[in-house]
Amino acid sequence: MILLPATLLDEALTIAERLRAVMEKSTLTEAPQPLKLTFSAGVACSTEHQEVEQLCRIADRALYLAKQTRNRVVSQEAIAVPVKENNLTMDRFETNG
């Protein structure tokens, strides 16, 4: 988990994508055979999700989606997020974005 205080979603996505690109170009040569590295990330923004547990769940869901194709950065905007009204989680979902 990487925390980026005072960072907007677009900025966090740019940082995650830079990390992914650097890792993609890297090779682990200390292994018996050289290994190419990949980096997957799920990015969520606390300005939209104030509760830490909810923020972590959303980032985790985005990471799961990123890992399905590997070497990818996925934003919270790509996943369905439960709609909360009056501190109750509703059965309907909205897609961020």
Short mmCIF file of N, CA, C and O in Angstrom, two decimals:
data_model
loop_
_atom_site.label_atom_id
_atom_site.label_comp_id
_atom_site.label_asym_id
_atom_site.label_seq_id
_atom_site.Cartn_x
_atom_site.Cartn_y
_atom_site.Cartn_z
N MET A 1 0.85 -1.16 0.00
CA MET A 1 0.00 0.00 0.00
C MET A 1 0.90 1.23 0.00
O MET A 1 1.84 1.32 0.77
N ILE A 2 0.57 2.16 -0.88
CA ILE A 2 1.28 3.43 -0.95
C ILE A 2 0.27 4.53 -0.67
O ILE A 2 -0.77 4.60 -1.33
N LEU A 3 0.55 5.37 0.31
CA LEU A 3 -0.32 6.48 0.64
C LEU A 3 0.28 7.76 0.09
O LEU A 3 1.47 8.02 0.26
N LEU A 4 -0.54 8.56 -0.56
CA LEU A 4 -0.08 9.82 -1.15
C LEU A 4 -0.96 10.95 -0.62
O LEU A 4 -1.95 11.33 -1.26
N PRO A 5 -0.62 11.50 0.55
CA PRO A 5 -1.43 12.57 1.13
C PRO A 5 -1.50 13.79 0.20
O PRO A 5 -0.55 14.08 -0.54
N ALA A 6 -2.62 14.46 0.24
CA ALA A 6 -2.83 15.69 -0.54
C ALA A 6 -2.59 15.46 -2.03
O ALA A 6 -2.02 16.30 -2.72
N THR A 7 -3.02 14.31 -2.53
CA THR A 7 -2.84 13.96 -3.94
C THR A 7 -4.20 13.66 -4.55
O THR A 7 -4.95 12.85 -4.01
N LEU A 8 -4.50 14.29 -5.67
CA LEU A 8 -5.75 14.03 -6.37
C LEU A 8 -5.69 12.70 -7.10
O LEU A 8 -4.60 12.16 -7.36
N LEU A 9 -6.84 12.18 -7.47
CA LEU A 9 -6.91 10.88 -8.14
C LEU A 9 -6.07 10.85 -9.41
O LEU A 9 -5.30 9.92 -9.63
N ASP A 10 -6.19 11.87 -10.25
CA ASP A 10 -5.42 11.90 -11.50
C ASP A 10 -3.91 11.88 -11.24
O ASP A 10 -3.15 11.22 -11.96
N GLU A 11 -3.49 12.60 -10.21
CA GLU A 11 -2.07 12.63 -9.86
C GLU A 11 -1.61 11.26 -9.35
O GLU A 11 -0.53 10.78 -9.72
N ALA A 12 -2.43 10.62 -8.53
CA ALA A 12 -2.10 9.28 -8.01
C ALA A 12 -2.02 8.26 -9.14
O ALA A 12 -1.14 7.40 -9.14
N LEU A 13 -2.93 8.38 -10.11
CA LEU A 13 -2.89 7.48 -11.26
C LEU A 13 -1.61 7.67 -12.07
O LEU A 13 -1.00 6.70 -12.53
N THR A 14 -1.19 8.91 -12.23
CA THR A 14 0.05 9.20 -12.96
C THR A 14 1.25 8.59 -12.24
O THR A 14 2.12 7.98 -12.87
N ILE A 15 1.30 8.74 -10.93
CA ILE A 15 2.40 8.18 -10.14
C ILE A 15 2.40 6.66 -10.25
O ILE A 15 3.45 6.03 -10.46
N ALA A 16 1.24 6.04 -10.10
CA ALA A 16 1.14 4.57 -10.19
C ALA A 16 1.56 4.09 -11.58
O ALA A 16 2.25 3.08 -11.72
N GLU A 17 1.17 4.81 -12.61
CA GLU A 17 1.54 4.43 -13.97
C GLU A 17 3.05 4.56 -14.19
O GLU A 17 3.66 3.72 -14.85
N ARG A 18 3.65 5.58 -13.61
CA ARG A 18 5.12 5.71 -13.70
C ARG A 18 5.82 4.53 -13.03
O ARG A 18 6.79 3.99 -13.56
N LEU A 19 5.33 4.16 -11.85
CA LEU A 19 5.90 2.99 -11.16
C LEU A 19 5.75 1.73 -12.01
O LEU A 19 6.67 0.93 -12.13
N ARG A 20 4.57 1.57 -12.61
CA ARG A 20 4.33 0.40 -13.45
C ARG A 20 5.29 0.37 -14.63
O ARG A 20 5.89 -0.66 -14.93
N ALA A 21 5.50 1.51 -15.26
CA ALA A 21 6.39 1.58 -16.43
C ALA A 21 7.84 1.27 -16.05
O ALA A 21 8.55 0.57 -16.78
N VAL A 22 8.29 1.77 -14.90
CA VAL A 22 9.65 1.49 -14.45
C VAL A 22 9.82 0.00 -14.15
O VAL A 22 10.81 -0.62 -14.55
N MET A 23 8.85 -0.57 -13.46
CA MET A 23 8.92 -2.00 -13.13
C MET A 23 8.91 -2.87 -14.39
O MET A 23 9.63 -3.85 -14.47
N GLU A 24 8.10 -2.48 -15.36
CA GLU A 24 7.99 -3.23 -16.60
C GLU A 24 9.33 -3.32 -17.34
O GLU A 24 9.63 -4.31 -17.99
N LYS A 25 10.16 -2.28 -17.20
CA LYS A 25 11.46 -2.24 -17.87
C LYS A 25 12.55 -2.94 -17.06
O LYS A 25 13.67 -3.09 -17.54
N SER A 26 12.21 -3.35 -15.84
CA SER A 26 13.20 -3.95 -14.95
C SER A 26 13.26 -5.46 -15.09
O SER A 26 12.28 -6.12 -15.44
N THR A 27 14.45 -5.99 -14.82
CA THR A 27 14.67 -7.43 -14.82
C THR A 27 15.38 -7.80 -13.53
O THR A 27 16.36 -7.15 -13.15
N LEU A 28 14.91 -8.82 -12.86
CA LEU A 28 15.54 -9.32 -11.66
C LEU A 28 16.62 -10.30 -12.09
O LEU A 28 16.31 -11.39 -12.58
N THR A 29 17.87 -9.91 -11.94
CA THR A 29 18.97 -10.75 -12.44
C THR A 29 19.58 -11.63 -11.36
O THR A 29 20.40 -12.49 -11.67
N GLU A 30 19.19 -11.44 -10.10
CA GLU A 30 19.74 -12.25 -9.02
C GLU A 30 19.13 -13.65 -8.96
O GLU A 30 19.64 -14.53 -8.29
N ALA A 31 18.05 -13.87 -9.67
CA ALA A 31 17.40 -15.18 -9.71
C ALA A 31 18.22 -16.11 -10.60
O ALA A 31 19.05 -15.67 -11.39
N PRO A 32 18.01 -17.43 -10.48
CA PRO A 32 18.73 -18.38 -11.35
C PRO A 32 18.58 -18.03 -12.83
O PRO A 32 19.52 -18.20 -13.60
N GLN A 33 17.41 -17.56 -13.21
CA GLN A 33 17.17 -17.08 -14.57
C GLN A 33 16.62 -15.66 -14.45
O GLN A 33 15.85 -15.37 -13.54
N PRO A 34 17.00 -14.78 -15.37
CA PRO A 34 16.46 -13.41 -15.29
C PRO A 34 14.93 -13.42 -15.33
O PRO A 34 14.31 -14.15 -16.10
N LEU A 35 14.32 -12.61 -14.47
CA LEU A 35 12.86 -12.52 -14.38
C LEU A 35 12.42 -11.11 -14.74
O LEU A 35 12.93 -10.13 -14.22
N LYS A 36 11.46 -11.02 -15.65
CA LYS A 36 10.84 -9.73 -15.97
C LYS A 36 9.84 -9.41 -14.87
O LYS A 36 9.13 -10.28 -14.38
N LEU A 37 9.78 -8.16 -14.49
CA LEU A 37 8.88 -7.74 -13.43
C LEU A 37 7.66 -7.04 -14.00
O LEU A 37 7.73 -6.41 -15.06
N THR A 38 6.54 -7.16 -13.29
CA THR A 38 5.33 -6.42 -13.64
C THR A 38 4.80 -5.76 -12.37
O THR A 38 5.21 -6.11 -11.25
N PHE A 39 3.90 -4.83 -12.55
CA PHE A 39 3.35 -4.06 -11.43
C PHE A 39 1.88 -3.79 -11.71
O PHE A 39 1.54 -3.24 -12.75
N SER A 40 1.05 -4.20 -10.80
CA SER A 40 -0.39 -3.92 -10.90
C SER A 40 -0.78 -3.06 -9.70
O SER A 40 -0.26 -3.25 -8.61
N ALA A 41 -1.71 -2.13 -9.92
CA ALA A 41 -2.13 -1.25 -8.83
C ALA A 41 -3.61 -0.93 -8.94
O ALA A 41 -4.15 -0.82 -10.04
N GLY A 42 -4.23 -0.80 -7.79
CA GLY A 42 -5.58 -0.29 -7.69
C GLY A 42 -5.50 1.06 -6.99
O GLY A 42 -4.90 1.16 -5.93
N VAL A 43 -6.08 2.09 -7.57
CA VAL A 43 -5.95 3.44 -7.04
C VAL A 43 -7.32 3.97 -6.62
O VAL A 43 -8.27 3.93 -7.39
N ALA A 44 -7.38 4.46 -5.38
CA ALA A 44 -8.60 5.07 -4.86
C ALA A 44 -8.23 6.38 -4.18
O ALA A 44 -7.12 6.54 -3.69
N CYS A 45 -9.17 7.30 -4.14
CA CYS A 45 -8.90 8.65 -3.63
C CYS A 45 -9.75 8.95 -2.40
O CYS A 45 -10.96 8.78 -2.42
N SER A 46 -9.10 9.46 -1.35
CA SER A 46 -9.81 9.74 -0.10
C SER A 46 -10.68 10.98 -0.18
O SER A 46 -11.52 11.20 0.69
N THR A 47 -10.50 11.81 -1.20
CA THR A 47 -11.38 12.97 -1.31
C THR A 47 -12.80 12.55 -1.68
O THR A 47 -13.74 13.29 -1.46
N GLU A 48 -12.94 11.35 -2.24
CA GLU A 48 -14.25 10.84 -2.61
C GLU A 48 -14.77 9.80 -1.62
O GLU A 48 -15.96 9.57 -1.53
N HIS A 49 -13.88 9.14 -0.90
CA HIS A 49 -14.25 8.08 0.05
C HIS A 49 -13.54 8.38 1.37
O HIS A 49 -12.37 8.10 1.51
N GLN A 50 -14.26 8.93 2.31
CA GLN A 50 -13.65 9.41 3.55
C GLN A 50 -13.30 8.29 4.54
O GLN A 50 -12.36 8.41 5.29
N GLU A 51 -14.06 7.22 4.55
CA GLU A 51 -13.81 6.15 5.51
C GLU A 51 -12.65 5.29 5.04
O GLU A 51 -12.62 4.82 3.91
N VAL A 52 -11.69 5.07 5.93
CA VAL A 52 -10.48 4.32 5.57
C VAL A 52 -10.81 2.91 5.11
O VAL A 52 -10.26 2.43 4.12
N GLU A 53 -11.70 2.24 5.82
CA GLU A 53 -12.06 0.86 5.43
C GLU A 53 -12.67 0.83 4.04
O GLU A 53 -12.34 -0.05 3.24
N GLN A 54 -13.54 1.76 3.73
CA GLN A 54 -14.16 1.80 2.40
C GLN A 54 -13.11 2.11 1.34
O GLN A 54 -13.09 1.49 0.28
N LEU A 55 -12.22 3.03 1.64
CA LEU A 55 -11.16 3.40 0.70
C LEU A 55 -10.28 2.19 0.39
O LEU A 55 -9.96 1.92 -0.77
N CYS A 56 -9.91 1.44 1.41
CA CYS A 56 -9.08 0.24 1.21
C CYS A 56 -9.83 -0.83 0.42
O CYS A 56 -9.24 -1.49 -0.44
N ARG A 57 -11.11 -1.01 0.69
CA ARG A 57 -11.91 -1.99 -0.07
C ARG A 57 -11.97 -1.61 -1.55
O ARG A 57 -11.84 -2.46 -2.43
N ILE A 58 -12.17 -0.33 -1.83
CA ILE A 58 -12.26 0.12 -3.22
C ILE A 58 -10.92 -0.06 -3.92
O ILE A 58 -10.86 -0.56 -5.05
N ALA A 59 -9.82 0.32 -3.26
CA ALA A 59 -8.49 0.14 -3.85
C ALA A 59 -8.21 -1.34 -4.09
O ALA A 59 -7.63 -1.72 -5.12
N ASP A 60 -8.63 -2.19 -3.15
CA ASP A 60 -8.42 -3.63 -3.29
C ASP A 60 -9.21 -4.20 -4.46
O ASP A 60 -8.70 -5.03 -5.21
N ARG A 61 -10.44 -3.72 -4.66
CA ARG A 61 -11.24 -4.19 -5.80
C ARG A 61 -10.62 -3.75 -7.12
O ARG A 61 -10.60 -4.50 -8.09
N ALA A 62 -10.09 -2.53 -7.14
CA ALA A 62 -9.41 -2.04 -8.35
C ALA A 62 -8.14 -2.84 -8.61
O ALA A 62 -7.82 -3.19 -9.75
N LEU A 63 -7.40 -3.19 -7.55
CA LEU A 63 -6.19 -4.00 -7.69
C LEU A 63 -6.55 -5.39 -8.23
O LEU A 63 -5.87 -5.91 -9.11
N TYR A 64 -7.61 -5.98 -7.71
CA TYR A 64 -8.05 -7.29 -8.20
C TYR A 64 -8.33 -7.24 -9.70
O TYR A 64 -7.91 -8.12 -10.46
N LEU A 65 -9.00 -6.19 -10.13
CA LEU A 65 -9.29 -6.02 -11.56
C LEU A 65 -7.99 -5.85 -12.36
O LEU A 65 -7.83 -6.43 -13.43
N ALA A 66 -7.05 -5.09 -11.83
CA ALA A 66 -5.76 -4.88 -12.50
C ALA A 66 -5.00 -6.19 -12.64
O ALA A 66 -4.37 -6.45 -13.67
N LYS A 67 -5.05 -7.01 -11.61
CA LYS A 67 -4.30 -8.29 -11.63
C LYS A 67 -4.89 -9.29 -12.62
O LYS A 67 -4.21 -10.23 -13.01
N GLN A 68 -6.13 -9.12 -13.00
CA GLN A 68 -6.74 -10.06 -13.94
C GLN A 68 -6.03 -10.03 -15.29
O GLN A 68 -5.99 -11.04 -15.99
N THR A 69 -5.50 -8.88 -15.67
CA THR A 69 -4.74 -8.81 -16.93
C THR A 69 -3.26 -8.54 -16.69
O THR A 69 -2.49 -8.55 -17.63
N ARG A 70 -2.88 -8.27 -15.46
CA ARG A 70 -1.51 -8.03 -15.03
C ARG A 70 -0.89 -6.78 -15.65
O ARG A 70 -1.29 -6.33 -16.70
N ASN A 71 0.08 -6.24 -14.93
CA ASN A 71 0.86 -5.11 -15.40
C ASN A 71 -0.04 -3.95 -15.83
O ASN A 71 0.06 -3.42 -16.93
N ARG A 72 -0.93 -3.56 -14.91
CA ARG A 72 -1.95 -2.57 -15.24
C ARG A 72 -2.29 -1.74 -14.01
O ARG A 72 -2.21 -2.21 -12.88
N VAL A 73 -2.68 -0.50 -14.23
CA VAL A 73 -3.17 0.37 -13.16
C VAL A 73 -4.66 0.59 -13.39
O VAL A 73 -5.07 0.94 -14.49
N VAL A 74 -5.46 0.36 -12.35
CA VAL A 74 -6.91 0.52 -12.46
C VAL A 74 -7.37 1.53 -11.42
O VAL A 74 -7.02 1.44 -10.24
N SER A 75 -8.17 2.48 -11.87
CA SER A 75 -8.71 3.53 -11.01
C SER A 75 -10.01 3.07 -10.37
O SER A 75 -10.72 2.20 -10.88
N GLN A 76 -10.36 3.72 -9.27
CA GLN A 76 -11.66 3.49 -8.63
C GLN A 76 -12.79 3.75 -9.60
O GLN A 76 -13.88 3.21 -9.45
N GLU A 77 -12.56 4.55 -10.61
CA GLU A 77 -13.59 4.88 -11.59
C GLU A 77 -13.99 3.68 -12.44
O GLU A 77 -15.05 3.70 -13.07
N ALA A 78 -13.18 2.64 -12.45
CA ALA A 78 -13.45 1.47 -13.28
C ALA A 78 -14.30 0.43 -12.57
O ALA A 78 -14.68 -0.57 -13.18
N ILE A 79 -14.60 0.64 -11.30
CA ILE A 79 -15.36 -0.36 -10.55
C ILE A 79 -16.66 0.23 -10.03
O ILE A 79 -16.80 1.43 -9.89
N ALA A 80 -17.61 -0.65 -9.72
CA ALA A 80 -18.88 -0.24 -9.12
C ALA A 80 -18.66 -0.02 -7.63
O ALA A 80 -17.99 -0.80 -6.96
N VAL A 81 -19.20 1.07 -7.12
CA VAL A 81 -19.07 1.42 -5.70
C VAL A 81 -20.45 1.48 -5.08
O VAL A 81 -21.35 2.11 -5.66
N PRO A 82 -20.66 0.84 -3.92
CA PRO A 82 -21.97 0.91 -3.28
C PRO A 82 -22.36 2.35 -2.97
O PRO A 82 -21.53 3.14 -2.54
N VAL A 83 -23.63 2.67 -3.19
CA VAL A 83 -24.14 4.00 -2.88
C VAL A 83 -24.52 4.02 -1.41
O VAL A 83 -25.22 3.14 -0.93
N LYS A 84 -24.05 5.05 -0.67
CA LYS A 84 -24.41 5.18 0.74
C LYS A 84 -25.36 6.35 0.91
O LYS A 84 -25.10 7.44 0.41
N GLU A 85 -26.44 6.09 1.61
CA GLU A 85 -27.40 7.14 1.94
C GLU A 85 -27.74 7.01 3.41
O GLU A 85 -28.08 5.92 3.88
N ASN A 86 -27.62 8.11 4.13
CA ASN A 86 -27.92 8.10 5.56
C ASN A 86 -27.18 7.01 6.31
O ASN A 86 -27.73 6.30 7.14
N ASN A 87 -25.88 6.81 5.98
CA ASN A 87 -25.02 5.82 6.62
C ASN A 87 -25.46 4.38 6.40
O ASN A 87 -25.05 3.48 7.11
N LEU A 88 -26.34 4.15 5.43
CA LEU A 88 -26.77 2.79 5.09
C LEU A 88 -26.28 2.47 3.69
O LEU A 88 -26.39 3.28 2.78
N THR A 89 -25.74 1.28 3.50
CA THR A 89 -25.32 0.88 2.16
C THR A 89 -26.53 0.36 1.42
O THR A 89 -27.23 -0.54 1.88
N MET A 90 -26.81 0.95 0.28
CA MET A 90 -27.97 0.58 -0.51
C MET A 90 -27.64 -0.58 -1.44
O MET A 90 -26.49 -0.87 -1.71
N ASP A 91 -28.67 -1.26 -1.93
CA ASP A 91 -28.47 -2.40 -2.82
C ASP A 91 -28.06 -1.98 -4.23
O ASP A 91 -27.54 -2.77 -4.97
N ARG A 92 -28.31 -0.74 -4.59
CA ARG A 92 -27.93 -0.32 -5.93
C ARG A 92 -26.48 0.14 -5.95
O ARG A 92 -25.92 0.47 -4.90
N PHE A 93 -25.89 0.17 -7.10
CA PHE A 93 -24.50 0.58 -7.23
C PHE A 93 -24.41 1.69 -8.25
O PHE A 93 -25.21 1.80 -9.15
N GLU A 94 -23.40 2.52 -8.09
CA GLU A 94 -23.09 3.51 -9.11
C GLU A 94 -21.68 3.24 -9.58
O GLU A 94 -20.85 2.76 -8.84
N THR A 95 -21.42 3.54 -10.83
CA THR A 95 -20.08 3.38 -11.37
C THR A 95 -19.42 4.74 -11.33
O THR A 95 -19.98 5.73 -11.78
N ASN A 96 -18.23 4.79 -10.74
CA ASN A 96 -17.49 6.05 -10.70
C ASN A 96 -17.05 6.40 -12.09
O ASN A 96 -16.65 5.56 -12.86
N GLY A 97 -17.04 7.67 -12.40
CA GLY A 97 -16.51 8.12 -13.68
C GLY A 97 -17.47 8.88 -14.48
O GLY A 97 -18.56 9.13 -14.34
#
